[in-house]
Amino acid sequence: MLHTSVALNKSVLLAIVLAPLLGSILAGLFGRRIGRAGAHTATILGVAVSCALSGYVLWQLVGQGAPPFNENLYTWFQVGQIEAHVGFMVDKLTAMMMVVVTFVALLVHIYTIGYMADDDGYQRFFSYISLFTFSMLMLVMSNNFLQLFFGWEAVGLVSYLLIGFWFKKPTAVFANLKAFLVNRVGDFGFLLGIAGVLLMFGSLDYATVFANASTIAGVTITVIDGYEWSVATLICILLFIGAMGKSAQVPLHVWLPDSMEGPTPISALIHAATMVTAGIFMVARMSPLFELTETALQFVLFIGATTALFTGLIGIVQNDIKRVVAYSTLSQLGYMTVALGVSAYSAAVYHLMTHAFFKALLFLAAGSVIIGMHHEQDMRRMGGLRKYMPITYWTSLIGTLALVGTPFFSGFYSKDTIIEAAGHHAHVEPSWIATYAYWSVLAGAFVTAFYSFRLLYLTFHGAERFREIADVDGHHAVQPNEAHAAQEHAPDEHGHGQHDHDDHHGPVEPHESPWVVTLPLILLAIPSIFVGFFTVGPMLFSTDVTGSGKQLPFFLGAIDLVAARDTVAALAVEFHGPVAFALHGFTTPTFFLAFGGFALATVMYLWKPHLAAKARRMFDVPARILENKYGFDHLWIDGFAGGGVALGKASRAVDTHLIDGAAVNGSAHTVGFIGGMVRRLQSGYLYHYAFAMILGLIALLAVLIRHWQ
């Protein structure tokens, strides 16, 4: 029963946004006065308040039937008929995002106390991650495109600061510049899309734009002479280009693996709950626009399928524990994008939610391993850590099982729904893109299981290879390929500051991490197991009892669908509860492919580890292609960035030699030369001037006489 008298409180919503900002200001501006304890207390308290109030708002919307909130709080500016406001739109989609963002951010804040304990920039880091949380909340709670763009750019700015947090490392500086520049490409498209919205609707307000979305159906515009473009298609593709940058879709994905140069807590926050999910959320929010154009949806589907499969393959050849998880994030973002492309928006944001929990768990568990291994990240120098780090091991196992889509775990309910939705779409609306997408996400199940269990076995099982990193003198011994690794990852990549925290005197002795690190792991493991089981029915498969089939009740008013393309509603007919869904999962091709990946990883990295080296030699060419990341880094660094530098040098040469040299300085030199010549005629003697006048008069008379004749 709905209690319509219940309404969301504006003051509560303001407190949710401003509490992390206040904590960030206290830690950033007054960090030296309040000290380390004061910095982490202020920021954790701010995020905790935001998390508790976000949960309260979600409970009001779901449990008490409160209507969505949409109100402008402040007028930013008004130019003619165009107005810009600061305001909030809070419905169930927004509230779900608020809870996910603040809950994961809270656990990351707590985890940071242990992980960054020895870092000189302790207060600065807490200020940044709290500011990151504020920026993401502004993004998801906005009720207009301009505020969305503010939050969009704010998370990009703070990610730049956090990826390059250890700014004395050349690799960190390179990584944050790479992230910044690649995202500028996406953001340029995003800004053009917003400009298109303003041009066509005369407003940047969500409610106004969505209410009038149908008015641009069939409208065309001439971008290039002789070519007509659908306005809806053009706007949606431009908006999605922005999502490709933020959510790291091919080919704008190259910045995300390099974001591992930042400390592990920010890796978890970027990959799990904040920046990379912004693009997925944005497209889901813009569903009324995307549903107008099949072409844009096909483009989204193709990009998502390509990202899901081919970035996952790169994870197979990675040896850095964090980079394996990073490429896993790229692949899972591809799955979410595939769901968007088949109009399964609710499945996309549902996988966003479950993925946030188990991906944050996997990143923080990787950080725990790094702490326990004294800042070692190469999995080839680990092994056998299960008995030394039992809490980290079991939580990592839970995160792995959720990631690969094991039935009854949270990842299964969301990931299998996306695969089933892609299959349904390929059957109902057959096209080569739909077929390609379905087989890509299906094959991705095998790839995900393989690299996930490879990580688990290399890290926690098998021989204790970490004892091999000390030579007979007790100092660090360079292993094969380590020189390349050392060149790729600058010194102290694994450390917590600008200096070396571990001199590797004697063999590395692993140890379990402190409770401030393991407690967040346990708290994240719980939703990684159970949240899918308890929410899959209410959030995804609660069919519309009115029979209209237009919208899913949980996201009513937030996600707008064309009924004929509502793939999740079509799947809901076969849903008979979470238990039956999970049991059916054991009989699907997805499960057998995932089991095949698990079995192959078990044979190659647990039972017969010598097969891994043999397989590497056998598949040398494909392995080199994957290690080279398909050449995308060269494309962006040597092509895009290098081309930009070359263009700048050429422009400088033209400016220096042609414009300044010939036009500006050349003109000045010419005038100076003529002036110097003229100065020589000005002697100051009267008879010189009289002589010149006589010569001039003779010349003038000669001209006149010639003219008269």
PDB file of C-alpha atoms in Angstrom, residues 217-335:
ATOM      1  CA  ALA A 217      11.547  11.337 -33.535  1.00  0.00           C
ATOM      2  CA  GLY A 218      12.084  11.406 -37.294  1.00  0.00           C
ATOM      3  CA  VAL A 219      13.690  14.865 -37.255  1.00  0.00           C
ATOM      4  CA  THR A 220      16.893  15.121 -39.288  1.00  0.00           C
ATOM      5  CA  ILE A 221      19.753  17.576 -39.429  1.00  0.00           C
ATOM      6  CA  THR A 222      22.462  18.264 -42.007  1.00  0.00           C
ATOM      7  CA  VAL A 223      25.893  17.950 -40.436  1.00  0.00           C
ATOM      8  CA  ILE A 224      27.780  17.503 -43.724  1.00  0.00           C
ATOM      9  CA  ASP A 225      26.368  18.817 -46.989  1.00  0.00           C
ATOM     10  CA  GLY A 226      24.416  16.098 -48.738  1.00  0.00           C
ATOM     11  CA  TYR A 227      24.046  13.880 -45.655  1.00  0.00           C
ATOM     12  CA  GLU A 228      21.008  13.889 -43.397  1.00  0.00           C
ATOM     13  CA  TRP A 229      21.391  12.608 -39.840  1.00  0.00           C
ATOM     14  CA  SER A 230      18.678  11.628 -37.423  1.00  0.00           C
ATOM     15  CA  VAL A 231      18.791  14.139 -34.591  1.00  0.00           C
ATOM     16  CA  ALA A 232      18.007  11.480 -31.972  1.00  0.00           C
ATOM     17  CA  THR A 233      20.752   9.198 -33.320  1.00  0.00           C
ATOM     18  CA  LEU A 234      23.316  11.993 -33.422  1.00  0.00           C
ATOM     19  CA  ILE A 235      22.556  13.204 -29.878  1.00  0.00           C
ATOM     20  CA  CYS A 236      22.568   9.699 -28.383  1.00  0.00           C
ATOM     21  CA  ILE A 237      25.800   8.645 -30.083  1.00  0.00           C
ATOM     22  CA  LEU A 238      27.507  11.837 -28.904  1.00  0.00           C
ATOM     23  CA  LEU A 239      26.275  11.254 -25.358  1.00  0.00           C
ATOM     24  CA  PHE A 240      27.463   7.651 -25.519  1.00  0.00           C
ATOM     25  CA  ILE A 241      30.916   8.752 -26.668  1.00  0.00           C
ATOM     26  CA  GLY A 242      31.118  10.492 -23.304  1.00  0.00           C
ATOM     27  CA  ALA A 243      30.118   7.218 -21.649  1.00  0.00           C
ATOM     28  CA  MET A 244      32.798   5.402 -23.659  1.00  0.00           C
ATOM     29  CA  GLY A 245      35.414   7.616 -22.038  1.00  0.00           C
ATOM     30  CA  LYS A 246      34.153   7.490 -18.460  1.00  0.00           C
ATOM     31  CA  SER A 247      33.122   3.807 -18.565  1.00  0.00           C
ATOM     32  CA  ALA A 248      36.231   2.794 -20.510  1.00  0.00           C
ATOM     33  CA  GLN A 249      34.737   1.253 -23.627  1.00  0.00           C
ATOM     34  CA  VAL A 250      36.875   0.329 -26.647  1.00  0.00           C
ATOM     35  CA  PRO A 251      38.724   2.289 -27.982  1.00  0.00           C
ATOM     36  CA  LEU A 252      38.626   4.814 -25.111  1.00  0.00           C
ATOM     37  CA  HIS A 253      39.487   2.119 -22.553  1.00  0.00           C
ATOM     38  CA  VAL A 254      43.265   2.530 -22.474  1.00  0.00           C
ATOM     39  CA  TRP A 255      43.371   4.793 -19.419  1.00  0.00           C
ATOM     40  CA  LEU A 256      41.676   2.410 -16.992  1.00  0.00           C
ATOM     41  CA  PRO A 257      44.395  -0.276 -16.586  1.00  0.00           C
ATOM     42  CA  ASP A 258      46.983   2.460 -16.044  1.00  0.00           C
ATOM     43  CA  SER A 259      44.864   3.874 -13.230  1.00  0.00           C
ATOM     44  CA  MET A 260      46.437   1.076 -11.171  1.00  0.00           C
ATOM     45  CA  GLU A 261      49.334   3.477 -10.634  1.00  0.00           C
ATOM     46  CA  GLY A 262      47.232   5.069  -7.915  1.00  0.00           C
ATOM     47  CA  PRO A 263      46.923   3.533  -4.440  1.00  0.00           C
ATOM     48  CA  THR A 264      44.699   0.445  -4.227  1.00  0.00           C
ATOM     49  CA  PRO A 265      41.818   2.129  -2.330  1.00  0.00           C
ATOM     50  CA  ILE A 266      41.232   4.531  -5.182  1.00  0.00           C
ATOM     51  CA  SER A 267      41.506   1.685  -7.681  1.00  0.00           C
ATOM     52  CA  ALA A 268      38.607   0.042  -5.853  1.00  0.00           C
ATOM     53  CA  LEU A 269      36.606   3.269  -5.706  1.00  0.00           C
ATOM     54  CA  ILE A 270      37.124   4.141  -9.385  1.00  0.00           C
ATOM     55  CA  HIS A 271      36.447   0.636 -10.669  1.00  0.00           C
ATOM     56  CA  ALA A 272      33.616  -0.396  -8.397  1.00  0.00           C
ATOM     57  CA  ALA A 273      31.305   2.425  -7.451  1.00  0.00           C
ATOM     58  CA  THR A 274      32.209   5.781  -8.910  1.00  0.00           C
ATOM     59  CA  MET A 275      33.796   7.008 -12.094  1.00  0.00           C
ATOM     60  CA  VAL A 276      33.519   4.036 -14.458  1.00  0.00           C
ATOM     61  CA  THR A 277      29.878   3.410 -13.579  1.00  0.00           C
ATOM     62  CA  ALA A 278      28.919   7.001 -14.436  1.00  0.00           C
ATOM     63  CA  GLY A 279      28.549   6.234 -18.138  1.00  0.00           C
ATOM     64  CA  ILE A 280      26.314   3.212 -17.505  1.00  0.00           C
ATOM     65  CA  PHE A 281      24.116   5.233 -15.170  1.00  0.00           C
ATOM     66  CA  MET A 282      23.943   8.122 -17.642  1.00  0.00           C
ATOM     67  CA  VAL A 283      22.735   5.968 -20.542  1.00  0.00           C
ATOM     68  CA  ALA A 284      20.131   4.300 -18.307  1.00  0.00           C
ATOM     69  CA  ARG A 285      18.937   7.727 -17.184  1.00  0.00           C
ATOM     70  CA  MET A 286      18.750   8.834 -20.835  1.00  0.00           C
ATOM     71  CA  SER A 287      16.658   5.809 -21.847  1.00  0.00           C
ATOM     72  CA  PRO A 288      13.783   8.007 -23.158  1.00  0.00           C
ATOM     73  CA  LEU A 289      16.221   9.414 -25.739  1.00  0.00           C
ATOM     74  CA  PHE A 290      18.013   6.177 -26.611  1.00  0.00           C
ATOM     75  CA  GLU A 291      14.730   4.350 -27.175  1.00  0.00           C
ATOM     76  CA  LEU A 292      14.049   6.711 -30.076  1.00  0.00           C
ATOM     77  CA  THR A 293      16.946   5.418 -32.160  1.00  0.00           C
ATOM     78  CA  GLU A 294      17.690   1.810 -33.057  1.00  0.00           C
ATOM     79  CA  THR A 295      20.924   2.880 -34.758  1.00  0.00           C
ATOM     80  CA  ALA A 296      22.385   4.318 -31.545  1.00  0.00           C
ATOM     81  CA  LEU A 297      21.384   1.188 -29.604  1.00  0.00           C
ATOM     82  CA  GLN A 298      23.113  -0.997 -32.201  1.00  0.00           C
ATOM     83  CA  PHE A 299      26.246   1.132 -31.857  1.00  0.00           C
ATOM     84  CA  VAL A 300      26.104   0.769 -28.068  1.00  0.00           C
ATOM     85  CA  LEU A 301      25.611  -2.999 -28.408  1.00  0.00           C
ATOM     86  CA  PHE A 302      28.585  -3.449 -30.732  1.00  0.00           C
ATOM     87  CA  ILE A 303      30.962  -1.411 -28.570  1.00  0.00           C
ATOM     88  CA  GLY A 304      29.844  -3.220 -25.397  1.00  0.00           C
ATOM     89  CA  ALA A 305      30.246  -6.698 -26.909  1.00  0.00           C
ATOM     90  CA  THR A 306      33.710  -5.875 -28.225  1.00  0.00           C
ATOM     91  CA  THR A 307      34.781  -4.545 -24.834  1.00  0.00           C
ATOM     92  CA  ALA A 308      33.317  -7.504 -22.922  1.00  0.00           C
ATOM     93  CA  LEU A 309      35.255 -10.154 -24.828  1.00  0.00           C
ATOM     94  CA  PHE A 310      38.471  -8.598 -26.060  1.00  0.00           C
ATOM     95  CA  THR A 311      39.511  -6.693 -22.936  1.00  0.00           C
ATOM     96  CA  GLY A 312      38.829  -9.833 -20.894  1.00  0.00           C
ATOM     97  CA  LEU A 313      41.275 -11.728 -23.098  1.00  0.00           C
ATOM     98  CA  ILE A 314      44.034  -9.257 -22.163  1.00  0.00           C
ATOM     99  CA  GLY A 315      43.510 -10.183 -18.499  1.00  0.00           C
ATOM    100  CA  ILE A 316      44.718 -13.714 -19.288  1.00  0.00           C
ATOM    101  CA  VAL A 317      48.311 -12.578 -19.887  1.00  0.00           C
ATOM    102  CA  GLN A 318      48.623 -10.026 -17.068  1.00  0.00           C
ATOM    103  CA  ASN A 319      50.918 -10.804 -14.129  1.00  0.00           C
ATOM    104  CA  ASP A 320      50.240  -7.742 -11.961  1.00  0.00           C
ATOM    105  CA  ILE A 321      47.470  -8.737  -9.558  1.00  0.00           C
ATOM    106  CA  LYS A 322      45.752  -5.346  -9.773  1.00  0.00           C
ATOM    107  CA  ARG A 323      45.870  -5.230 -13.553  1.00  0.00           C
ATOM    108  CA  VAL A 324      44.104  -8.575 -13.859  1.00  0.00           C
ATOM    109  CA  VAL A 325      41.247  -7.175 -11.778  1.00  0.00           C
ATOM    110  CA  ALA A 326      41.375  -3.955 -13.834  1.00  0.00           C
ATOM    111  CA  TYR A 327      40.860  -5.798 -17.123  1.00  0.00           C
ATOM    112  CA  SER A 328      38.076  -7.724 -15.429  1.00  0.00           C
ATOM    113  CA  THR A 329      36.404  -4.377 -14.752  1.00  0.00           C
ATOM    114  CA  LEU A 330      36.698  -3.438 -18.420  1.00  0.00           C
ATOM    115  CA  SER A 331      35.059  -6.705 -19.421  1.00  0.00           C
ATOM    116  CA  GLN A 332      32.213  -6.371 -16.922  1.00  0.00           C
ATOM    117  CA  LEU A 333      31.564  -2.801 -18.039  1.00  0.00           C
ATOM    118  CA  GLY A 334      31.219  -4.275 -21.515  1.00  0.00           C
ATOM    119  CA  TYR A 335      28.522  -6.622 -20.195  1.00  0.00           C
TER     120      TYR A 335
END
